Amino acid sequence: MLFFKKKETHPDQKKRNRIAILGQDKEQCDMLEKNVREGLMKFYMEVPIARVTDPAEIREYGVTREPALLYIDRIISEGKVLERNEVMNLIANS
Protein backbone atom coordinates (compact mmCIF):
# COMPACT_ATOMS: atom_id res chain seq x y z
CA MET A 1 0.00 0.00 0.00
CA LEU A 2 1.44 3.35 -1.07
CA PHE A 3 0.76 6.41 1.00
CA PHE A 4 2.61 8.83 -1.20
CA LYS A 5 2.26 9.21 -4.91
CA LYS A 6 5.53 9.22 -6.82
CA LYS A 7 6.36 12.74 -7.85
CA GLU A 8 5.84 13.02 -11.58
CA THR A 9 8.18 15.01 -13.73
CA HIS A 10 6.75 17.16 -16.46
CA PRO A 11 7.73 15.64 -19.85
CA ASP A 12 9.42 18.89 -20.89
CA GLN A 13 11.19 19.39 -17.54
CA LYS A 14 14.65 18.68 -18.96
CA LYS A 15 14.06 21.03 -21.86
CA ARG A 16 12.58 23.67 -19.60
CA ASN A 17 15.67 23.72 -17.39
CA ARG A 18 18.30 23.28 -20.08
CA ILE A 19 21.34 25.48 -19.65
CA ALA A 20 24.51 25.25 -21.69
CA ILE A 21 27.73 27.20 -22.03
CA LEU A 22 28.92 27.37 -25.64
CA GLY A 23 32.52 28.18 -26.43
CA GLN A 24 36.05 26.92 -26.87
CA ASP A 25 37.93 29.27 -24.51
CA LYS A 26 38.11 27.18 -21.33
CA GLU A 27 38.98 30.08 -19.04
CA GLN A 28 36.08 32.28 -20.18
CA CYS A 29 33.63 29.35 -20.17
CA ASP A 30 34.74 28.33 -16.66
CA MET A 31 34.18 31.89 -15.39
CA LEU A 32 30.76 32.08 -17.06
CA GLU A 33 29.75 28.69 -15.65
CA LYS A 34 30.80 29.76 -12.14
CA ASN A 35 28.70 32.92 -12.41
CA VAL A 36 25.73 30.99 -13.80
CA ARG A 37 25.89 28.49 -10.92
CA GLU A 38 26.07 31.31 -8.37
CA GLY A 39 23.16 33.10 -10.04
CA LEU A 40 21.04 29.94 -10.07
CA MET A 41 21.73 29.40 -6.37
CA LYS A 42 19.92 32.70 -5.69
CA PHE A 43 16.83 31.13 -7.31
CA TYR A 44 17.39 27.88 -5.36
CA MET A 45 17.79 26.09 -8.67
CA GLU A 46 20.13 23.18 -9.25
CA VAL A 47 20.22 22.63 -12.97
CA PRO A 48 22.87 20.67 -14.84
CA ILE A 49 24.95 22.92 -17.03
CA ALA A 50 26.11 21.39 -20.30
CA ARG A 51 29.26 22.45 -22.12
CA VAL A 52 29.32 22.71 -25.92
CA THR A 53 32.82 23.05 -27.39
CA ASP A 54 32.36 21.56 -30.85
CA PRO A 55 32.61 24.44 -33.39
CA ALA A 56 30.05 22.85 -35.73
CA GLU A 57 27.51 22.45 -32.93
CA ILE A 58 28.14 26.01 -31.72
CA ARG A 59 27.48 27.31 -35.25
CA GLU A 60 24.20 25.34 -35.37
CA TYR A 61 22.92 27.59 -32.59
CA GLY A 62 23.84 30.66 -34.65
CA VAL A 63 26.47 31.82 -32.17
CA THR A 64 28.94 34.30 -33.65
CA ARG A 65 30.76 35.38 -30.46
CA GLU A 66 31.89 33.19 -27.60
CA PRO A 67 31.23 32.44 -24.82
CA ALA A 68 27.49 32.11 -25.23
CA LEU A 69 24.78 31.13 -22.76
CA LEU A 70 21.88 28.92 -23.82
CA TYR A 71 18.74 28.82 -21.68
CA ILE A 72 15.72 26.74 -22.69
CA ASP A 73 17.04 26.26 -26.24
CA ARG A 74 17.54 30.00 -26.76
CA ILE A 75 20.79 31.96 -26.78
CA ILE A 76 20.40 34.68 -24.15
CA SER A 77 23.96 36.03 -24.21
CA GLU A 78 26.93 36.06 -26.58
CA GLY A 79 30.49 37.32 -26.43
CA LYS A 80 30.55 38.23 -22.75
CA VAL A 81 31.34 36.60 -19.43
CA LEU A 82 28.23 37.64 -17.54
CA GLU A 83 28.34 38.67 -13.91
CA ARG A 84 26.13 36.79 -11.44
CA ASN A 85 23.53 39.60 -11.31
CA GLU A 86 23.36 39.74 -15.11
CA VAL A 87 22.72 35.99 -15.22
CA MET A 88 19.93 36.33 -12.66
CA ASN A 89 18.27 39.14 -14.63
CA LEU A 90 18.46 37.29 -17.95
CA ILE A 91 17.07 34.06 -16.52
CA ALA A 92 14.31 35.85 -14.61
CA ASN A 93 13.24 37.66 -17.79
CA SER A 94 13.44 34.65 -20.11
PDB file of N, CA and C in Angstrom:
ATOM      1  N   MET A   1       0.843  -1.172   0.000  1.00  0.00           N
ATOM      2  CA  MET A   1       0.000   0.000   0.000  1.00  0.00           C
ATOM      3  C   MET A   1       0.894   1.243   0.000  1.00  0.00           C
ATOM      4  N   LEU A   2       0.655   2.128  -0.947  1.00  0.00           N
ATOM      5  CA  LEU A   2       1.442   3.348  -1.066  1.00  0.00           C
ATOM      6  C   LEU A   2       0.690   4.517  -0.445  1.00  0.00           C
ATOM      7  N   PHE A   3       1.368   5.246   0.386  1.00  0.00           N
ATOM      8  CA  PHE A   3       0.760   6.413   1.004  1.00  0.00           C
ATOM      9  C   PHE A   3       1.090   7.692   0.246  1.00  0.00           C
ATOM     10  N   PHE A   4       2.184   7.652  -0.481  1.00  0.00           N
ATOM     11  CA  PHE A   4       2.614   8.831  -1.205  1.00  0.00           C
ATOM     12  C   PHE A   4       2.723   8.507  -2.677  1.00  0.00           C
ATOM     13  N   LYS A   5       2.169   9.377  -3.473  1.00  0.00           N
ATOM     14  CA  LYS A   5       2.257   9.206  -4.913  1.00  0.00           C
ATOM     15  C   LYS A   5       3.650   9.629  -5.365  1.00  0.00           C
ATOM     16  N   LYS A   6       4.220   8.871  -6.271  1.00  0.00           N
ATOM     17  CA  LYS A   6       5.528   9.218  -6.822  1.00  0.00           C
ATOM     18  C   LYS A   6       5.422  10.565  -7.529  1.00  0.00           C
ATOM     19  N   LYS A   7       6.357  11.420  -7.232  1.00  0.00           N
ATOM     20  CA  LYS A   7       6.363  12.740  -7.854  1.00  0.00           C
ATOM     21  C   LYS A   7       6.613  12.588  -9.346  1.00  0.00           C
ATOM     22  N   GLU A   8       5.697  13.119 -10.130  1.00  0.00           N
ATOM     23  CA  GLU A   8       5.836  13.023 -11.580  1.00  0.00           C
ATOM     24  C   GLU A   8       6.619  14.217 -12.096  1.00  0.00           C
ATOM     25  N   THR A   9       7.406  13.957 -13.091  1.00  0.00           N
ATOM     26  CA  THR A   9       8.177  15.015 -13.731  1.00  0.00           C
ATOM     27  C   THR A   9       7.488  15.394 -15.028  1.00  0.00           C
ATOM     28  N   HIS A  10       7.348  16.672 -15.225  1.00  0.00           N
ATOM     29  CA  HIS A  10       6.751  17.158 -16.462  1.00  0.00           C
ATOM     30  C   HIS A  10       7.593  16.662 -17.630  1.00  0.00           C
ATOM     31  N   PRO A  11       6.954  16.198 -18.732  1.00  0.00           N
ATOM     32  CA  PRO A  11       7.734  15.645 -19.851  1.00  0.00           C
ATOM     33  C   PRO A  11       8.764  16.613 -20.423  1.00  0.00           C
ATOM     34  N   ASP A  12       8.490  17.904 -20.345  1.00  0.00           N
ATOM     35  CA  ASP A  12       9.420  18.891 -20.887  1.00  0.00           C
ATOM     36  C   ASP A  12      10.342  19.468 -19.815  1.00  0.00           C
ATOM     37  N   GLN A  13      10.402  18.842 -18.642  1.00  0.00           N
ATOM     38  CA  GLN A  13      11.188  19.391 -17.542  1.00  0.00           C
ATOM     39  C   GLN A  13      12.657  19.562 -17.917  1.00  0.00           C
ATOM     40  N   LYS A  14      13.237  18.561 -18.573  1.00  0.00           N
ATOM     41  CA  LYS A  14      14.648  18.678 -18.956  1.00  0.00           C
ATOM     42  C   LYS A  14      14.839  19.827 -19.925  1.00  0.00           C
ATOM     43  N   LYS A  15      13.939  19.945 -20.889  1.00  0.00           N
ATOM     44  CA  LYS A  15      14.056  21.025 -21.861  1.00  0.00           C
ATOM     45  C   LYS A  15      13.853  22.371 -21.171  1.00  0.00           C
ATOM     46  N   ARG A  16      12.907  22.421 -20.262  1.00  0.00           N
ATOM     47  CA  ARG A  16      12.579  23.671 -19.597  1.00  0.00           C
ATOM     48  C   ARG A  16      13.760  24.189 -18.781  1.00  0.00           C
ATOM     49  N   ASN A  17      14.558  23.314 -18.236  1.00  0.00           N
ATOM     50  CA  ASN A  17      15.671  23.719 -17.390  1.00  0.00           C
ATOM     51  C   ASN A  17      17.024  23.600 -18.080  1.00  0.00           C
ATOM     52  N   ARG A  18      17.042  23.492 -19.380  1.00  0.00           N
ATOM     53  CA  ARG A  18      18.303  23.280 -20.084  1.00  0.00           C
ATOM     54  C   ARG A  18      19.145  24.550 -20.089  1.00  0.00           C
ATOM     55  N   ILE A  19      20.372  24.384 -19.631  1.00  0.00           N
ATOM     56  CA  ILE A  19      21.338  25.479 -19.652  1.00  0.00           C
ATOM     57  C   ILE A  19      22.628  24.915 -20.216  1.00  0.00           C
ATOM     58  N   ALA A  20      23.244  25.682 -21.120  1.00  0.00           N
ATOM     59  CA  ALA A  20      24.513  25.247 -21.692  1.00  0.00           C
ATOM     60  C   ALA A  20      25.418  26.456 -21.898  1.00  0.00           C
ATOM     61  N   ILE A  21      26.699  26.212 -21.736  1.00  0.00           N
ATOM     62  CA  ILE A  21      27.731  27.196 -22.028  1.00  0.00           C
ATOM     63  C   ILE A  21      28.350  26.771 -23.347  1.00  0.00           C
ATOM     64  N   LEU A  22      28.364  27.672 -24.327  1.00  0.00           N
ATOM     65  CA  LEU A  22      28.918  27.366 -25.636  1.00  0.00           C
ATOM     66  C   LEU A  22      30.193  28.171 -25.839  1.00  0.00           C
ATOM     67  N   GLY A  23      31.273  27.488 -26.161  1.00  0.00           N
ATOM     68  CA  GLY A  23      32.519  28.184 -26.425  1.00  0.00           C
ATOM     69  C   GLY A  23      33.711  27.258 -26.312  1.00  0.00           C
ATOM     70  N   GLN A  24      34.831  27.716 -26.871  1.00  0.00           N
ATOM     71  CA  GLN A  24      36.050  26.920 -26.871  1.00  0.00           C
ATOM     72  C   GLN A  24      37.098  27.446 -25.902  1.00  0.00           C
ATOM     73  N   ASP A  25      36.972  28.686 -25.449  1.00  0.00           N
ATOM     74  CA  ASP A  25      37.934  29.266 -24.514  1.00  0.00           C
ATOM     75  C   ASP A  25      37.602  28.768 -23.106  1.00  0.00           C
ATOM     76  N   LYS A  26      38.396  27.829 -22.611  1.00  0.00           N
ATOM     77  CA  LYS A  26      38.105  27.179 -21.331  1.00  0.00           C
ATOM     78  C   LYS A  26      38.034  28.178 -20.184  1.00  0.00           C
ATOM     79  N   GLU A  27      38.949  29.124 -20.145  1.00  0.00           N
ATOM     80  CA  GLU A  27      38.981  30.083 -19.040  1.00  0.00           C
ATOM     81  C   GLU A  27      37.702  30.920 -18.993  1.00  0.00           C
ATOM     82  N   GLN A  28      37.298  31.467 -20.141  1.00  0.00           N
ATOM     83  CA  GLN A  28      36.077  32.275 -20.183  1.00  0.00           C
ATOM     84  C   GLN A  28      34.844  31.439 -19.862  1.00  0.00           C
ATOM     85  N   CYS A  29      34.782  30.233 -20.410  1.00  0.00           N
ATOM     86  CA  CYS A  29      33.632  29.355 -20.168  1.00  0.00           C
ATOM     87  C   CYS A  29      33.562  28.934 -18.704  1.00  0.00           C
ATOM     88  N   ASP A  30      34.711  28.685 -18.085  1.00  0.00           N
ATOM     89  CA  ASP A  30      34.738  28.335 -16.662  1.00  0.00           C
ATOM     90  C   ASP A  30      34.216  29.494 -15.811  1.00  0.00           C
ATOM     91  N   MET A  31      34.637  30.718 -16.138  1.00  0.00           N
ATOM     92  CA  MET A  31      34.176  31.890 -15.393  1.00  0.00           C
ATOM     93  C   MET A  31      32.672  32.083 -15.570  1.00  0.00           C
ATOM     94  N   LEU A  32      32.188  31.927 -16.804  1.00  0.00           N
ATOM     95  CA  LEU A  32      30.759  32.075 -17.060  1.00  0.00           C
ATOM     96  C   LEU A  32      29.972  31.006 -16.310  1.00  0.00           C
ATOM     97  N   GLU A  33      30.452  29.768 -16.348  1.00  0.00           N
ATOM     98  CA  GLU A  33      29.752  28.686 -15.646  1.00  0.00           C
ATOM     99  C   GLU A  33      29.688  28.953 -14.141  1.00  0.00           C
ATOM    100  N   LYS A  34      30.771  29.438 -13.573  1.00  0.00           N
ATOM    101  CA  LYS A  34      30.796  29.761 -12.140  1.00  0.00           C
ATOM    102  C   LYS A  34      29.742  30.817 -11.822  1.00  0.00           C
ATOM    103  N   ASN A  35      29.667  31.855 -12.637  1.00  0.00           N
ATOM    104  CA  ASN A  35      28.700  32.925 -12.409  1.00  0.00           C
ATOM    105  C   ASN A  35      27.265  32.445 -12.611  1.00  0.00           C
ATOM    106  N   VAL A  36      27.062  31.556 -13.576  1.00  0.00           N
ATOM    107  CA  VAL A  36      25.728  30.991 -13.801  1.00  0.00           C
ATOM    108  C   VAL A  36      25.318  30.163 -12.585  1.00  0.00           C
ATOM    109  N   ARG A  37      26.208  29.322 -12.101  1.00  0.00           N
ATOM    110  CA  ARG A  37      25.893  28.495 -10.915  1.00  0.00           C
ATOM    111  C   ARG A  37      25.551  29.367  -9.708  1.00  0.00           C
ATOM    112  N   GLU A  38      26.337  30.416  -9.494  1.00  0.00           N
ATOM    113  CA  GLU A  38      26.073  31.315  -8.365  1.00  0.00           C
ATOM    114  C   GLU A  38      24.741  32.039  -8.545  1.00  0.00           C
ATOM    115  N   GLY A  39      24.436  32.443  -9.768  1.00  0.00           N
ATOM    116  CA  GLY A  39      23.158  33.095 -10.037  1.00  0.00           C
ATOM    117  C   GLY A  39      21.983  32.162  -9.809  1.00  0.00           C
ATOM    118  N   LEU A  40      22.114  30.923 -10.247  1.00  0.00           N
ATOM    119  CA  LEU A  40      21.042  29.943 -10.067  1.00  0.00           C
ATOM    120  C   LEU A  40      20.815  29.635  -8.593  1.00  0.00           C
ATOM    121  N   MET A  41      21.877  29.667  -7.804  1.00  0.00           N
ATOM    122  CA  MET A  41      21.733  29.401  -6.369  1.00  0.00           C
ATOM    123  C   MET A  41      20.812  30.430  -5.722  1.00  0.00           C
ATOM    124  N   LYS A  42      20.806  31.655  -6.232  1.00  0.00           N
ATOM    125  CA  LYS A  42      19.923  32.696  -5.692  1.00  0.00           C
ATOM    126  C   LYS A  42      18.456  32.354  -5.939  1.00  0.00           C
ATOM    127  N   PHE A  43      18.188  31.573  -6.995  1.00  0.00           N
ATOM    128  CA  PHE A  43      16.827  31.127  -7.307  1.00  0.00           C
ATOM    129  C   PHE A  43      16.551  29.749  -6.703  1.00  0.00           C
ATOM    130  N   TYR A  44      17.489  29.233  -5.935  1.00  0.00           N
ATOM    131  CA  TYR A  44      17.390  27.884  -5.355  1.00  0.00           C
ATOM    132  C   TYR A  44      17.202  26.832  -6.439  1.00  0.00           C
ATOM    133  N   MET A  45      17.880  27.023  -7.550  1.00  0.00           N
ATOM    134  CA  MET A  45      17.790  26.091  -8.673  1.00  0.00           C
ATOM    135  C   MET A  45      19.097  25.319  -8.787  1.00  0.00           C
ATOM    136  N   GLU A  46      18.972  24.018  -8.936  1.00  0.00           N
ATOM    137  CA  GLU A  46      20.127  23.184  -9.254  1.00  0.00           C
ATOM    138  C   GLU A  46      19.844  22.552 -10.602  1.00  0.00           C
ATOM    139  N   VAL A  47      20.444  23.088 -11.607  1.00  0.00           N
ATOM    140  CA  VAL A  47      20.216  22.629 -12.971  1.00  0.00           C
ATOM    141  C   VAL A  47      21.554  22.212 -13.555  1.00  0.00           C
ATOM    142  N   PRO A  48      21.611  21.040 -14.197  1.00  0.00           N
ATOM    143  CA  PRO A  48      22.872  20.666 -14.841  1.00  0.00           C
ATOM    144  C   PRO A  48      23.225  21.669 -15.941  1.00  0.00           C
ATOM    145  N   ILE A  49      24.482  21.985 -16.012  1.00  0.00           N
ATOM    146  CA  ILE A  49      24.950  22.922 -17.034  1.00  0.00           C
ATOM    147  C   ILE A  49      25.818  22.144 -18.009  1.00  0.00           C
ATOM    148  N   ALA A  50      25.370  22.106 -19.255  1.00  0.00           N
ATOM    149  CA  ALA A  50      26.109  21.393 -20.299  1.00  0.00           C
ATOM    150  C   ALA A  50      27.187  22.313 -20.864  1.00  0.00           C
ATOM    151  N   ARG A  51      28.181  21.718 -21.478  1.00  0.00           N
ATOM    152  CA  ARG A  51      29.262  22.448 -22.123  1.00  0.00           C
ATOM    153  C   ARG A  51      29.290  22.034 -23.579  1.00  0.00           C
ATOM    154  N   VAL A  52      29.239  22.990 -24.483  1.00  0.00           N
ATOM    155  CA  VAL A  52      29.321  22.714 -25.917  1.00  0.00           C
ATOM    156  C   VAL A  52      30.598  23.365 -26.423  1.00  0.00           C
ATOM    157  N   THR A  53      31.540  22.532 -26.902  1.00  0.00           N
ATOM    158  CA  THR A  53      32.821  23.047 -27.386  1.00  0.00           C
ATOM    159  C   THR A  53      33.051  22.751 -28.862  1.00  0.00           C
ATOM    160  N   ASP A  54      32.212  21.927 -29.446  1.00  0.00           N
ATOM    161  CA  ASP A  54      32.364  21.560 -30.854  1.00  0.00           C
ATOM    162  C   ASP A  54      31.968  22.752 -31.734  1.00  0.00           C
ATOM    163  N   PRO A  55      32.897  23.261 -32.562  1.00  0.00           N
ATOM    164  CA  PRO A  55      32.606  24.436 -33.385  1.00  0.00           C
ATOM    165  C   PRO A  55      31.379  24.265 -34.282  1.00  0.00           C
ATOM    166  N   ALA A  56      31.200  23.083 -34.846  1.00  0.00           N
ATOM    167  CA  ALA A  56      30.048  22.848 -35.727  1.00  0.00           C
ATOM    168  C   ALA A  56      28.744  22.956 -34.946  1.00  0.00           C
ATOM    169  N   GLU A  57      28.719  22.391 -33.754  1.00  0.00           N
ATOM    170  CA  GLU A  57      27.505  22.453 -32.934  1.00  0.00           C
ATOM    171  C   GLU A  57      27.236  23.881 -32.457  1.00  0.00           C
ATOM    172  N   ILE A  58      28.294  24.607 -32.133  1.00  0.00           N
ATOM    173  CA  ILE A  58      28.138  26.006 -31.719  1.00  0.00           C
ATOM    174  C   ILE A  58      27.533  26.816 -32.862  1.00  0.00           C
ATOM    175  N   ARG A  59      28.015  26.594 -34.080  1.00  0.00           N
ATOM    176  CA  ARG A  59      27.478  27.306 -35.253  1.00  0.00           C
ATOM    177  C   ARG A  59      26.008  26.978 -35.489  1.00  0.00           C
ATOM    178  N   GLU A  60      25.600  25.731 -35.186  1.00  0.00           N
ATOM    179  CA  GLU A  60      24.201  25.339 -35.371  1.00  0.00           C
ATOM    180  C   GLU A  60      23.259  26.215 -34.547  1.00  0.00           C
ATOM    181  N   TYR A  61      23.733  26.706 -33.425  1.00  0.00           N
ATOM    182  CA  TYR A  61      22.924  27.591 -32.589  1.00  0.00           C
ATOM    183  C   TYR A  61      22.945  29.037 -33.097  1.00  0.00           C
ATOM    184  N   GLY A  62      23.750  29.317 -34.106  1.00  0.00           N
ATOM    185  CA  GLY A  62      23.838  30.664 -34.651  1.00  0.00           C
ATOM    186  C   GLY A  62      24.735  31.589 -33.849  1.00  0.00           C
ATOM    187  N   VAL A  63      25.574  31.023 -33.013  1.00  0.00           N
ATOM    188  CA  VAL A  63      26.466  31.820 -32.172  1.00  0.00           C
ATOM    189  C   VAL A  63      27.605  32.366 -33.019  1.00  0.00           C
ATOM    190  N   THR A  64      27.842  33.674 -32.911  1.00  0.00           N
ATOM    191  CA  THR A  64      28.936  34.300 -33.651  1.00  0.00           C
ATOM    192  C   THR A  64      30.063  34.758 -32.724  1.00  0.00           C
ATOM    193  N   ARG A  65      29.743  34.957 -31.436  1.00  0.00           N
ATOM    194  CA  ARG A  65      30.758  35.377 -30.464  1.00  0.00           C
ATOM    195  C   ARG A  65      30.679  34.478 -29.237  1.00  0.00           C
ATOM    196  N   GLU A  66      31.827  34.082 -28.755  1.00  0.00           N
ATOM    197  CA  GLU A  66      31.893  33.191 -27.596  1.00  0.00           C
ATOM    198  C   GLU A  66      32.447  33.941 -26.391  1.00  0.00           C
ATOM    199  N   PRO A  67      32.119  33.528 -25.191  1.00  0.00           N
ATOM    200  CA  PRO A  67      31.228  32.437 -24.823  1.00  0.00           C
ATOM    201  C   PRO A  67      29.771  32.848 -24.997  1.00  0.00           C
ATOM    202  N   ALA A  68      28.920  31.856 -25.108  1.00  0.00           N
ATOM    203  CA  ALA A  68      27.486  32.106 -25.230  1.00  0.00           C
ATOM    204  C   ALA A  68      26.759  31.300 -24.164  1.00  0.00           C
ATOM    205  N   LEU A  69      25.596  31.801 -23.775  1.00  0.00           N
ATOM    206  CA  LEU A  69      24.784  31.133 -22.764  1.00  0.00           C
ATOM    207  C   LEU A  69      23.449  30.748 -23.384  1.00  0.00           C
ATOM    208  N   LEU A  70      23.138  29.467 -23.298  1.00  0.00           N
ATOM    209  CA  LEU A  70      21.885  28.922 -23.816  1.00  0.00           C
ATOM    210  C   LEU A  70      20.973  28.629 -22.630  1.00  0.00           C
ATOM    211  N   TYR A  71      19.727  29.092 -22.715  1.00  0.00           N
ATOM    212  CA  TYR A  71      18.742  28.817 -21.675  1.00  0.00           C
ATOM    213  C   TYR A  71      17.438  28.450 -22.362  1.00  0.00           C
ATOM    214  N   ILE A  72      16.956  27.270 -22.091  1.00  0.00           N
ATOM    215  CA  ILE A  72      15.722  26.742 -22.688  1.00  0.00           C
ATOM    216  C   ILE A  72      15.787  26.840 -24.215  1.00  0.00           C
ATOM    217  N   ASP A  73      16.848  26.313 -24.789  1.00  0.00           N
ATOM    218  CA  ASP A  73      17.036  26.265 -26.240  1.00  0.00           C
ATOM    219  C   ASP A  73      17.024  27.633 -26.914  1.00  0.00           C
ATOM    220  N   ARG A  74      17.439  28.662 -26.182  1.00  0.00           N
ATOM    221  CA  ARG A  74      17.544  30.000 -26.760  1.00  0.00           C
ATOM    222  C   ARG A  74      18.828  30.654 -26.259  1.00  0.00           C
ATOM    223  N   ILE A  75      19.575  31.238 -27.166  1.00  0.00           N
ATOM    224  CA  ILE A  75      20.788  31.958 -26.780  1.00  0.00           C
ATOM    225  C   ILE A  75      20.358  33.263 -26.115  1.00  0.00           C
ATOM    226  N   ILE A  76      20.782  33.455 -24.856  1.00  0.00           N
ATOM    227  CA  ILE A  76      20.399  34.680 -24.151  1.00  0.00           C
ATOM    228  C   ILE A  76      21.579  35.630 -23.957  1.00  0.00           C
ATOM    229  N   SER A  77      22.787  35.169 -24.302  1.00  0.00           N
ATOM    230  CA  SER A  77      23.957  36.033 -24.206  1.00  0.00           C
ATOM    231  C   SER A  77      25.063  35.495 -25.106  1.00  0.00           C
ATOM    232  N   GLU A  78      25.792  36.424 -25.722  1.00  0.00           N
ATOM    233  CA  GLU A  78      26.933  36.063 -26.581  1.00  0.00           C
ATOM    234  C   GLU A  78      28.080  37.024 -26.352  1.00  0.00           C
ATOM    235  N   GLY A  79      29.294  36.491 -26.397  1.00  0.00           N
ATOM    236  CA  GLY A  79      30.489  37.322 -26.429  1.00  0.00           C
ATOM    237  C   GLY A  79      30.842  38.020 -25.134  1.00  0.00           C
ATOM    238  N   LYS A  80      30.289  37.552 -24.015  1.00  0.00           N
ATOM    239  CA  LYS A  80      30.553  38.229 -22.754  1.00  0.00           C
ATOM    240  C   LYS A  80      30.495  37.227 -21.609  1.00  0.00           C
ATOM    241  N   VAL A  81      31.408  37.381 -20.665  1.00  0.00           N
ATOM    242  CA  VAL A  81      31.340  36.605 -19.429  1.00  0.00           C
ATOM    243  C   VAL A  81      30.439  37.405 -18.494  1.00  0.00           C
ATOM    244  N   LEU A  82      29.212  36.932 -18.352  1.00  0.00           N
ATOM    245  CA  LEU A  82      28.228  37.640 -17.541  1.00  0.00           C
ATOM    246  C   LEU A  82      28.573  37.588 -16.060  1.00  0.00           C
ATOM    247  N   GLU A  83      28.241  38.659 -15.364  1.00  0.00           N
ATOM    248  CA  GLU A  83      28.342  38.668 -13.907  1.00  0.00           C
ATOM    249  C   GLU A  83      27.123  37.949 -13.339  1.00  0.00           C
ATOM    250  N   ARG A  84      27.211  37.542 -12.076  1.00  0.00           N
ATOM    251  CA  ARG A  84      26.127  36.791 -11.438  1.00  0.00           C
ATOM    252  C   ARG A  84      24.787  37.524 -11.532  1.00  0.00           C
ATOM    253  N   ASN A  85      24.781  38.831 -11.270  1.00  0.00           N
ATOM    254  CA  ASN A  85      23.531  39.597 -11.314  1.00  0.00           C
ATOM    255  C   ASN A  85      22.958  39.660 -12.726  1.00  0.00           C
ATOM    256  N   GLU A  86      23.826  39.742 -13.720  1.00  0.00           N
ATOM    257  CA  GLU A  86      23.359  39.745 -15.107  1.00  0.00           C
ATOM    258  C   GLU A  86      22.701  38.416 -15.455  1.00  0.00           C
ATOM    259  N   VAL A  87      23.295  37.324 -14.989  1.00  0.00           N
ATOM    260  CA  VAL A  87      22.724  35.993 -15.222  1.00  0.00           C
ATOM    261  C   VAL A  87      21.336  35.921 -14.603  1.00  0.00           C
ATOM    262  N   MET A  88      21.214  36.377 -13.355  1.00  0.00           N
ATOM    263  CA  MET A  88      19.932  36.334 -12.660  1.00  0.00           C
ATOM    264  C   MET A  88      18.871  37.124 -13.418  1.00  0.00           C
ATOM    265  N   ASN A  89      19.228  38.310 -13.892  1.00  0.00           N
ATOM    266  CA  ASN A  89      18.269  39.137 -14.632  1.00  0.00           C
ATOM    267  C   ASN A  89      17.842  38.480 -15.934  1.00  0.00           C
ATOM    268  N   LEU A  90      18.794  37.938 -16.680  1.00  0.00           N
ATOM    269  CA  LEU A  90      18.456  37.294 -17.951  1.00  0.00           C
ATOM    270  C   LEU A  90      17.563  36.075 -17.752  1.00  0.00           C
ATOM    271  N   ILE A  91      17.870  35.254 -16.766  1.00  0.00           N
ATOM    272  CA  ILE A  91      17.067  34.058 -16.522  1.00  0.00           C
ATOM    273  C   ILE A  91      15.680  34.438 -16.011  1.00  0.00           C
ATOM    274  N   ALA A  92      15.610  35.419 -15.143  1.00  0.00           N
ATOM    275  CA  ALA A  92      14.313  35.850 -14.611  1.00  0.00           C
ATOM    276  C   ALA A  92      13.420  36.414 -15.708  1.00  0.00           C
ATOM    277  N   ASN A  93      14.022  37.035 -16.717  1.00  0.00           N
ATOM    278  CA  ASN A  93      13.242  37.663 -17.790  1.00  0.00           C
ATOM    279  C   ASN A  93      13.097  36.788 -19.018  1.00  0.00           C
ATOM    280  N   SER A  94      13.551  35.549 -18.956  1.00  0.00           N
ATOM    281  CA  SER A  94      13.443  34.646 -20.113  1.00  0.00           C
ATOM    282  C   SER A  94      12.216  33.778 -20.000  1.00  0.00           C
TER     283      SER A  94
END
